Tab-separated table of C-alpha atoms and ligand atoms in Angstrom:
chain	number	residue	atom	x	y	z
A	1	UNK	CA	125.061	88.431	96.054
A	2	UNK	CA	125.481	88.960	92.286
A	3	UNK	CA	127.628	92.243	91.739
A	4	UNK	CA	124.992	93.732	89.641
A	5	UNK	CA	122.221	93.165	92.102
A	6	UNK	CA	124.730	94.574	94.660
A	7	UNK	CA	125.458	97.785	92.806
A	8	UNK	CA	121.625	98.268	92.086
A	9	UNK	CA	120.983	98.150	95.738
A	10	UNK	CA	123.748	100.682	96.505
A	11	UNK	CA	122.328	103.023	93.814
A	12	UNK	CA	118.887	102.399	95.267
A	13	UNK	CA	119.916	103.205	98.849
A	14	UNK	CA	122.014	106.459	97.553
A	15	UNK	CA	118.926	107.573	95.826
A	16	UNK	CA	117.026	107.537	99.237
A	17	UNK	CA	119.270	110.207	100.568
A	18	UNK	CA	119.606	112.392	97.324
A	19	UNK	CA	115.941	112.513	96.301
A	20	UNK	CA	114.010	115.699	96.185
A	21	UNK	CA	112.399	116.231	99.586
A	22	UNK	CA	108.629	116.788	100.056
A	23	UNK	CA	107.634	119.466	102.518
A	24	UNK	CA	104.142	120.175	103.799
A	25	UNK	CA	103.531	123.862	104.825
A	26	UNK	CA	100.518	124.404	107.189
A	27	UNK	CA	99.047	127.890	107.840
A	28	UNK	CA	95.870	129.409	107.908
A	29	UNK	CA	97.306	132.633	106.223
A	30	UNK	CA	97.983	132.751	102.542
A	31	UNK	CA	100.958	135.228	102.984
A	32	UNK	CA	102.723	133.082	105.486
A	33	UNK	CA	102.443	129.863	103.137
A	34	UNK	CA	103.680	132.225	100.112
A	35	UNK	CA	106.831	133.299	102.232
A	36	UNK	CA	108.011	129.863	103.046
A	37	UNK	CA	107.181	128.613	99.429
A	38	UNK	CA	109.374	130.955	97.987
A	39	UNK	CA	112.293	129.742	100.164
A	40	UNK	CA	111.816	126.034	99.525
A	41	UNK	CA	110.000	125.562	96.079
A	42	UNK	CA	113.320	125.466	94.140
A	43	UNK	CA	114.816	122.692	95.904
A	44	UNK	CA	111.821	120.762	97.299
A	45	UNK	CA	108.243	119.602	96.519
A	46	UNK	CA	106.188	121.758	98.609
A	47	UNK	CA	102.631	121.107	99.352
A	48	UNK	CA	100.122	123.558	101.248
A	49	UNK	CA	97.401	122.929	103.875
A	50	UNK	CA	95.408	125.857	105.206
A	51	UNK	CA	94.079	124.064	108.356
A	52	UNK	CA	95.022	121.311	110.717
A	53	UNK	CA	92.375	118.988	109.417
A	54	UNK	CA	93.602	119.169	105.983
A	55	UNK	CA	97.113	118.662	107.006
A	56	UNK	CA	96.113	115.478	109.065
A	57	UNK	CA	94.302	114.194	105.777
A	58	UNK	CA	97.209	114.884	103.540
A	59	UNK	CA	99.910	113.174	105.922
A	60	UNK	CA	97.769	110.135	106.242
A	61	UNK	CA	97.540	109.567	102.653
A	62	UNK	CA	100.882	110.975	101.501
A	63	UNK	CA	103.449	111.302	104.356
A	64	UNK	CA	105.881	114.239	103.712
A	65	UNK	CA	109.285	114.394	104.732
A	66	UNK	CA	108.828	117.507	106.929
A	67	UNK	CA	106.026	119.678	108.144
A	68	UNK	CA	106.450	123.549	108.794
A	69	UNK	CA	103.266	124.113	111.059
A	70	UNK	CA	101.938	127.215	112.293
A	71	UNK	CA	100.521	127.102	115.881
A	72	UNK	CA	97.576	129.529	115.903
A	73	UNK	CA	94.778	128.325	113.465
A	74	UNK	CA	91.162	128.186	113.679
A	75	UNK	CA	89.686	124.798	114.645
A	76	UNK	CA	92.475	122.444	115.354
A	77	UNK	CA	95.714	124.262	116.376
A	78	UNK	CA	99.241	123.297	115.269
A	79	UNK	CA	100.013	121.521	118.554
A	80	UNK	CA	96.987	119.452	118.365
A	81	UNK	CA	97.868	118.561	114.795
A	82	UNK	CA	101.311	117.514	115.923
A	83	UNK	CA	100.041	115.329	118.930
A	84	UNK	CA	97.585	113.548	116.335
A	85	UNK	CA	100.562	113.018	113.944
A	86	UNK	CA	102.725	111.747	116.798
A	87	UNK	CA	100.035	109.157	117.968
A	88	UNK	CA	99.605	107.474	114.610
A	89	UNK	CA	102.177	104.783	113.552
A	90	UNK	CA	102.012	105.811	109.857
A	91	UNK	CA	102.922	109.463	110.657
A	92	UNK	CA	104.724	109.389	113.866
A	93	UNK	CA	108.204	109.804	112.436
A	94	UNK	CA	107.444	112.988	110.193
A	95	UNK	CA	109.633	115.893	111.899
A	96	UNK	CA	107.358	118.880	112.657
A	97	UNK	CA	108.999	122.157	112.919
A	98	UNK	CA	106.736	124.809	114.488
A	99	UNK	CA	106.733	128.327	112.894
A	100	UNK	CA	104.814	130.742	114.893
A	101	UNK	CA	104.463	134.426	115.664
A	102	UNK	CA	104.516	133.416	119.547
A	103	UNK	CA	107.870	133.516	121.071
A	104	UNK	CA	107.688	133.236	124.570
A	105	UNK	CA	109.320	130.246	126.499
A	106	UNK	CA	106.104	128.636	127.604
A	107	UNK	CA	104.963	128.460	123.984
A	108	UNK	CA	108.156	127.057	122.999
A	109	UNK	CA	107.991	124.512	125.635
A	110	UNK	CA	104.405	123.345	124.827
A	111	UNK	CA	105.530	123.054	121.146
A	112	UNK	CA	108.522	120.687	121.751
A	113	UNK	CA	106.378	118.724	124.378
A	114	UNK	CA	103.730	117.936	121.720
A	115	UNK	CA	106.521	116.509	119.696
A	116	UNK	CA	107.736	119.286	117.682
A	117	UNK	CA	111.200	119.096	116.472
A	118	UNK	CA	112.077	122.734	116.236
A	119	UNK	CA	110.429	126.117	117.135
A	120	UNK	CA	111.112	129.094	114.592
A	121	UNK	CA	109.839	132.503	115.209
A	122	UNK	CA	108.158	134.749	112.528
A	123	UNK	CA	108.729	136.787	110.514
A	124	UNK	CA	111.394	134.011	109.547
A	125	UNK	CA	115.001	134.585	108.357
A	126	UNK	CA	115.394	132.727	105.118
A	127	UNK	CA	118.875	131.474	105.839
A	128	UNK	CA	117.968	130.283	109.426
A	129	UNK	CA	114.908	128.414	108.217
A	130	UNK	CA	116.531	127.024	105.253
A	131	UNK	CA	119.581	125.548	107.428
A	132	UNK	CA	117.145	124.015	110.238
A	133	UNK	CA	114.960	122.288	107.549
A	134	UNK	CA	118.157	120.939	105.859
A	135	UNK	CA	119.344	119.402	109.182
A	136	UNK	CA	115.931	117.765	109.911
A	137	UNK	CA	115.610	116.588	106.315
A	138	UNK	CA	118.885	115.052	106.356
A	139	UNK	CA	118.121	113.162	109.497
A	140	UNK	CA	114.683	112.090	108.251
A	141	UNK	CA	116.098	110.460	104.986
A	142	UNK	CA	119.014	108.862	106.945
A	143	UNK	CA	116.521	107.365	109.266
A	144	UNK	CA	114.315	106.111	106.445
A	145	UNK	CA	117.388	104.311	104.823
A	146	UNK	CA	118.456	102.848	108.067
A	147	UNK	CA	114.978	101.432	108.839
A	148	UNK	CA	115.114	100.011	105.342
A	149	UNK	CA	118.448	98.437	105.870
A	150	UNK	CA	117.295	97.128	109.353
A	151	UNK	CA	114.149	95.639	108.024
A	152	UNK	CA	114.918	94.210	104.757
A	153	UNK	CA	117.035	91.176	103.402
A	154	UNK	CA	119.610	92.581	100.951
A	155	UNK	CA	119.824	89.477	98.786
A	156	UNK	CA	115.912	88.947	98.141
A	157	UNK	CA	114.347	92.482	98.913
A	158	UNK	CA	111.912	90.637	101.149
A	159	UNK	CA	111.305	91.460	104.773
A	160	UNK	CA	113.726	89.975	107.095
A	161	UNK	CA	113.310	88.259	110.372
A	162	UNK	CA	113.203	91.273	112.478
A	163	UNK	CA	110.599	92.736	110.222
A	164	UNK	CA	108.609	89.633	110.300
A	165	UNK	CA	108.600	89.378	113.887
A	166	UNK	CA	107.018	92.952	114.293
A	167	UNK	CA	104.469	92.206	111.784
A	168	UNK	CA	103.564	88.783	113.394
A	169	UNK	CA	103.211	90.654	116.949
A	170	UNK	CA	100.889	93.090	115.206
A	171	UNK	CA	98.670	90.744	113.238
A	172	UNK	CA	98.540	88.310	116.200
A	173	UNK	CA	97.010	91.184	118.204
A	174	UNK	CA	94.805	92.081	115.360
A	175	UNK	CA	93.452	88.453	114.979
A	176	UNK	CA	93.112	87.949	118.655
A	177	UNK	CA	91.219	90.938	118.966
A	178	UNK	CA	88.736	90.098	116.361
A	179	UNK	CA	88.567	86.442	116.876
A	180	UNK	CA	90.028	85.969	113.224
A	181	UNK	CA	92.233	83.168	111.917
A	182	UNK	CA	95.931	83.674	111.535
A	183	UNK	CA	97.715	81.458	109.039
A	184	UNK	CA	101.595	80.786	108.576
A	185	UNK	CA	103.022	79.010	105.623
A	186	UNK	CA	106.802	77.950	106.009
A	187	UNK	CA	108.576	76.937	102.848
A	188	UNK	CA	111.970	75.455	101.971
A	189	UNK	CA	113.598	75.078	98.740
A	190	UNK	CA	113.808	71.237	97.659
A	191	UNK	CA	117.368	69.973	97.316
A	192	UNK	CA	118.800	73.474	97.485
A	193	UNK	CA	122.386	72.121	98.602
A	194	UNK	CA	122.591	69.988	95.547
A	195	UNK	CA	121.539	73.121	93.506
A	196	UNK	CA	124.475	75.132	94.886
A	197	UNK	CA	126.778	72.296	94.284
A	198	UNK	CA	125.830	72.286	90.572
A	199	UNK	CA	125.170	75.671	89.600
A	200	UNK	CA	127.453	77.275	92.011
A	201	UNK	CA	126.734	79.790	94.966
A	202	UNK	CA	125.966	83.001	92.801
A	203	UNK	CA	123.478	81.013	90.822
A	204	UNK	CA	121.991	79.921	94.142
A	205	UNK	CA	121.623	83.350	95.099
A	206	UNK	CA	119.822	84.106	91.988
A	207	UNK	CA	117.551	81.256	92.554
A	208	UNK	CA	116.827	82.609	96.049
A	209	UNK	CA	115.854	86.131	94.492
A	210	UNK	CA	113.524	84.259	91.917
A	211	UNK	CA	111.958	82.346	94.567
A	212	UNK	CA	111.183	85.650	96.339
A	213	UNK	CA	109.733	87.401	93.440
A	214	UNK	CA	107.551	84.511	93.108
A	215	UNK	CA	106.381	84.727	96.538
A	216	UNK	CA	105.770	88.293	96.244
A	217	UNK	CA	103.589	87.958	93.073
A	218	UNK	CA	101.494	85.346	94.929
A	219	UNK	CA	100.841	86.958	98.259
A	220	UNK	CA	99.597	90.329	97.316
A	221	UNK	CA	96.965	91.220	99.988
A	222	UNK	CA	97.708	94.282	102.152
A	223	UNK	CA	97.656	92.035	105.455
A	224	UNK	CA	99.849	89.388	104.020
A	225	UNK	CA	103.486	89.384	105.029
A	226	UNK	CA	106.284	87.577	103.196
A	227	UNK	CA	109.686	87.345	104.788
A	228	UNK	CA	112.883	85.438	104.320
A	229	UNK	CA	112.935	83.388	107.403
A	230	UNK	CA	116.628	82.190	107.040
A	231	UNK	CA	118.850	80.461	104.469
A	232	UNK	CA	116.666	79.130	101.819
A	233	UNK	CA	113.417	79.085	104.130
A	234	UNK	CA	110.607	81.640	103.558
A	235	UNK	CA	107.668	82.435	105.837
A	236	UNK	CA	104.192	84.034	104.884
A	237	UNK	CA	101.814	85.436	107.297
A	238	UNK	CA	98.269	85.535	106.304
A	239	UNK	CA	96.024	87.684	108.571
A	240	UNK	CA	92.373	86.847	108.634
A	241	UNK	CA	92.842	83.455	106.773
A	242	UNK	CA	91.649	80.274	107.341
A	243	UNK	CA	93.518	76.946	107.175
A	244	UNK	CA	91.902	75.786	103.811
A	245	UNK	CA	92.235	79.152	102.195
A	246	UNK	CA	95.810	79.267	103.255
A	247	UNK	CA	96.501	75.891	102.018
A	248	UNK	CA	95.166	76.627	98.693
A	249	UNK	CA	97.283	79.672	98.384
A	250	UNK	CA	100.365	77.408	99.254
A	251	UNK	CA	99.237	74.909	96.377
A	252	UNK	CA	98.954	77.820	93.890
A	253	UNK	CA	102.153	78.952	94.933
A	254	UNK	CA	103.714	75.589	94.487
A	255	UNK	CA	102.402	75.585	90.746
A	256	UNK	CA	103.463	79.092	90.336
A	257	UNK	CA	106.854	78.037	91.358
A	258	UNK	CA	106.941	75.099	88.824
A	259	UNK	CA	105.731	77.183	86.187
A	260	UNK	CA	108.790	79.331	86.497
A	261	UNK	CA	110.758	76.325	85.543
A	262	UNK	CA	114.184	77.072	86.899
A	263	UNK	CA	116.371	74.170	85.852
A	264	UNK	CA	117.550	71.978	88.732
A	265	UNK	CA	118.896	68.747	87.018
A	266	UNK	CA	119.958	67.283	90.425
A	267	UNK	CA	116.709	67.657	92.099
A	268	UNK	CA	115.485	64.118	92.913
A	269	UNK	CA	111.643	65.319	92.563
A	270	UNK	CA	111.451	67.346	89.359
A	271	UNK	CA	114.133	68.510	86.903
A	272	UNK	CA	113.057	72.256	88.157
A	273	UNK	CA	113.257	74.171	91.471
A	274	UNK	CA	110.475	73.240	93.648
A	275	UNK	CA	109.042	73.955	97.017
A	276	UNK	CA	107.985	72.055	100.140
A	277	UNK	CA	105.605	73.735	102.313
A	278	UNK	CA	103.887	73.579	105.779
A	279	UNK	CA	100.731	75.141	106.625
A	280	UNK	CA	99.243	75.875	110.154
A	281	UNK	CA	96.710	78.339	111.430
A	282	UNK	CA	95.127	79.362	114.727
A	283	UNK	CA	92.395	81.829	116.104
A	284	UNK	CA	95.012	83.391	118.765
A	285	UNK	CA	94.070	83.705	122.523
A	286	UNK	CA	96.063	84.461	125.700
A	287	UNK	CA	96.677	80.639	126.071
A	288	UNK	CA	98.440	80.100	122.772
A	289	UNK	CA	101.955	81.349	121.995
A	290	UNK	CA	103.174	82.613	118.640
A	291	UNK	CA	106.097	80.246	118.880
A	292	UNK	CA	103.781	77.234	119.133
A	293	UNK	CA	102.122	78.417	115.751
A	294	UNK	CA	105.611	78.523	114.046
A	295	UNK	CA	106.565	75.139	115.518
A	296	UNK	CA	103.280	73.692	114.062
A	297	UNK	CA	104.011	75.081	110.611
A	298	UNK	CA	107.516	73.828	110.751
A	299	UNK	CA	106.419	70.471	111.716
A	300	UNK	CA	104.112	70.338	108.617
A	301	UNK	CA	106.966	71.423	106.511
A	302	UNK	CA	108.794	68.364	107.847
A	303	UNK	CA	105.861	66.262	106.865
A	304	UNK	CA	105.809	67.705	103.305
A	305	UNK	CA	109.722	66.665	103.150
A	306	UNK	CA	108.992	63.404	104.458
A	307	UNK	CA	105.833	62.852	101.841
A	308	UNK	CA	108.169	63.191	99.187
A	309	UNK	CA	108.797	67.060	98.610
A	310	UNK	CA	107.287	69.592	96.169
A	311	UNK	CA	103.905	69.215	98.085
A	312	UNK	CA	101.878	71.132	100.798
A	313	UNK	CA	100.986	69.678	104.406
A	314	UNK	CA	98.482	71.223	106.272
B	1	LIG	P1	116.007	69.642	101.454
B	1	LIG	O1	115.126	69.282	100.206
B	1	LIG	O2	115.799	68.739	102.463
B	1	LIG	O3	115.377	70.965	102.126
B	1	LIG	O4	117.386	69.858	101.192
B	1	LIG	P2	118.403	70.916	100.968
B	1	LIG	O5	119.559	70.594	100.260
B	1	LIG	O6	117.518	72.221	100.449
B	1	LIG	O7	118.518	71.221	102.509
B	1	LIG	P3	119.816	71.809	103.512
B	1	LIG	O8	119.261	72.394	104.686
B	1	LIG	O9	120.763	70.579	103.442
B	1	LIG	O10	120.664	72.767	102.520
B	1	LIG	C1	120.255	74.064	102.478
B	1	LIG	C2	121.175	74.737	101.741
B	1	LIG	O11	120.884	76.126	101.456
B	1	LIG	C3	122.481	74.864	102.123
B	1	LIG	C4	122.880	76.072	102.119
B	1	LIG	O12	124.373	76.139	101.429
B	1	LIG	C5	122.013	77.002	101.160
B	1	LIG	N1	122.017	78.282	101.387
B	1	LIG	C6	121.562	78.776	102.569
B	1	LIG	N2	121.437	80.114	102.469
B	1	LIG	C7	122.057	80.376	101.150
B	1	LIG	C8	122.151	81.705	100.542
B	1	LIG	O13	122.067	82.776	101.050
B	1	LIG	N3	122.771	81.551	99.297
B	1	LIG	C9	123.015	80.319	98.457
B	1	LIG	N4	123.504	80.305	97.305
B	1	LIG	N5	122.841	79.284	99.255
B	1	LIG	C10	122.253	79.397	100.674
B	2	LIG	MG1	98.015	131.301	111.989
B	3	LIG	MG1	116.385	74.199	104.771
B	4	LIG	MG1	116.010	73.028	101.506
């Protein structure tokens, strides 16, 4: 990886740990919100919700790093809000710290069983609540960074193979459930070994990052997933997408790549970097396997290579 890109990534990762944390305070009483606000507003971005329902809405749109949650509130109580949050993929990892006037062990146990990370009694001691929040926020930010490192390819910034496998599972089940077509595009850079040999490995890495950027620009739908499959091979997952429209997208991508005009004097198809692509699709059912869909796209990619490269086979 070029050193500048490496340093940039390092800085990016570091800033994930040092950025200003976002806290949501949920309480039906203004005075309680105010007390906590005064403790945290200097070092945190603090948001407030006066009911469980409002807290849920806020978290779905804009998940905070931590929630300080009252238990007794009219309508939905704090325990119920916490259970909802823990049940949704998008919000499950937000640490919830209960702050409550209740202090009996049964209530504490119920709060922890509901998914609470901690249980703090009112009236709060500012130093204690600050210290507990700090611990949980540190862990949360470290968890976010770890997840990013585990699921991202560092060279291109794309999803890696592990991340792709998770998305593939999810979109496969989605398309099976709704009887929709799931399309896959496998692509491979043409004569990339020659590219490395001519321009050097560092320039090769830069080329991979440029191909990744081109992919990202061309597959922008929320359900599209673009990942580095390995080496100089990439994969795109298009959920709810028919074969012909996937093939059209592939063809557009092929043109977009040529338009980038990255010089490749040793290529035998063009004087620029080009892609060969294979497309396959399926309406998943229990008899089909994910591996077979990948194999079908791979076979088409092989066909595209045999057809002279810089083309799409579907
Ligand atoms: P074809 O048109 O048939 O695909 O030929 P090719 O040369 O692209 O295919 P081959 O599989 O022989 O070579 C792939 C090359 O990709 C070899 C390898 O050094 C290079 N490569 C794989 N991963 C990386 C990487 O992370 N960085 C760089 N610079 N090169 C890589
Ligand atoms: Mg209350
Ligand atoms: Mg290859
Ligand atoms: Mg290749």
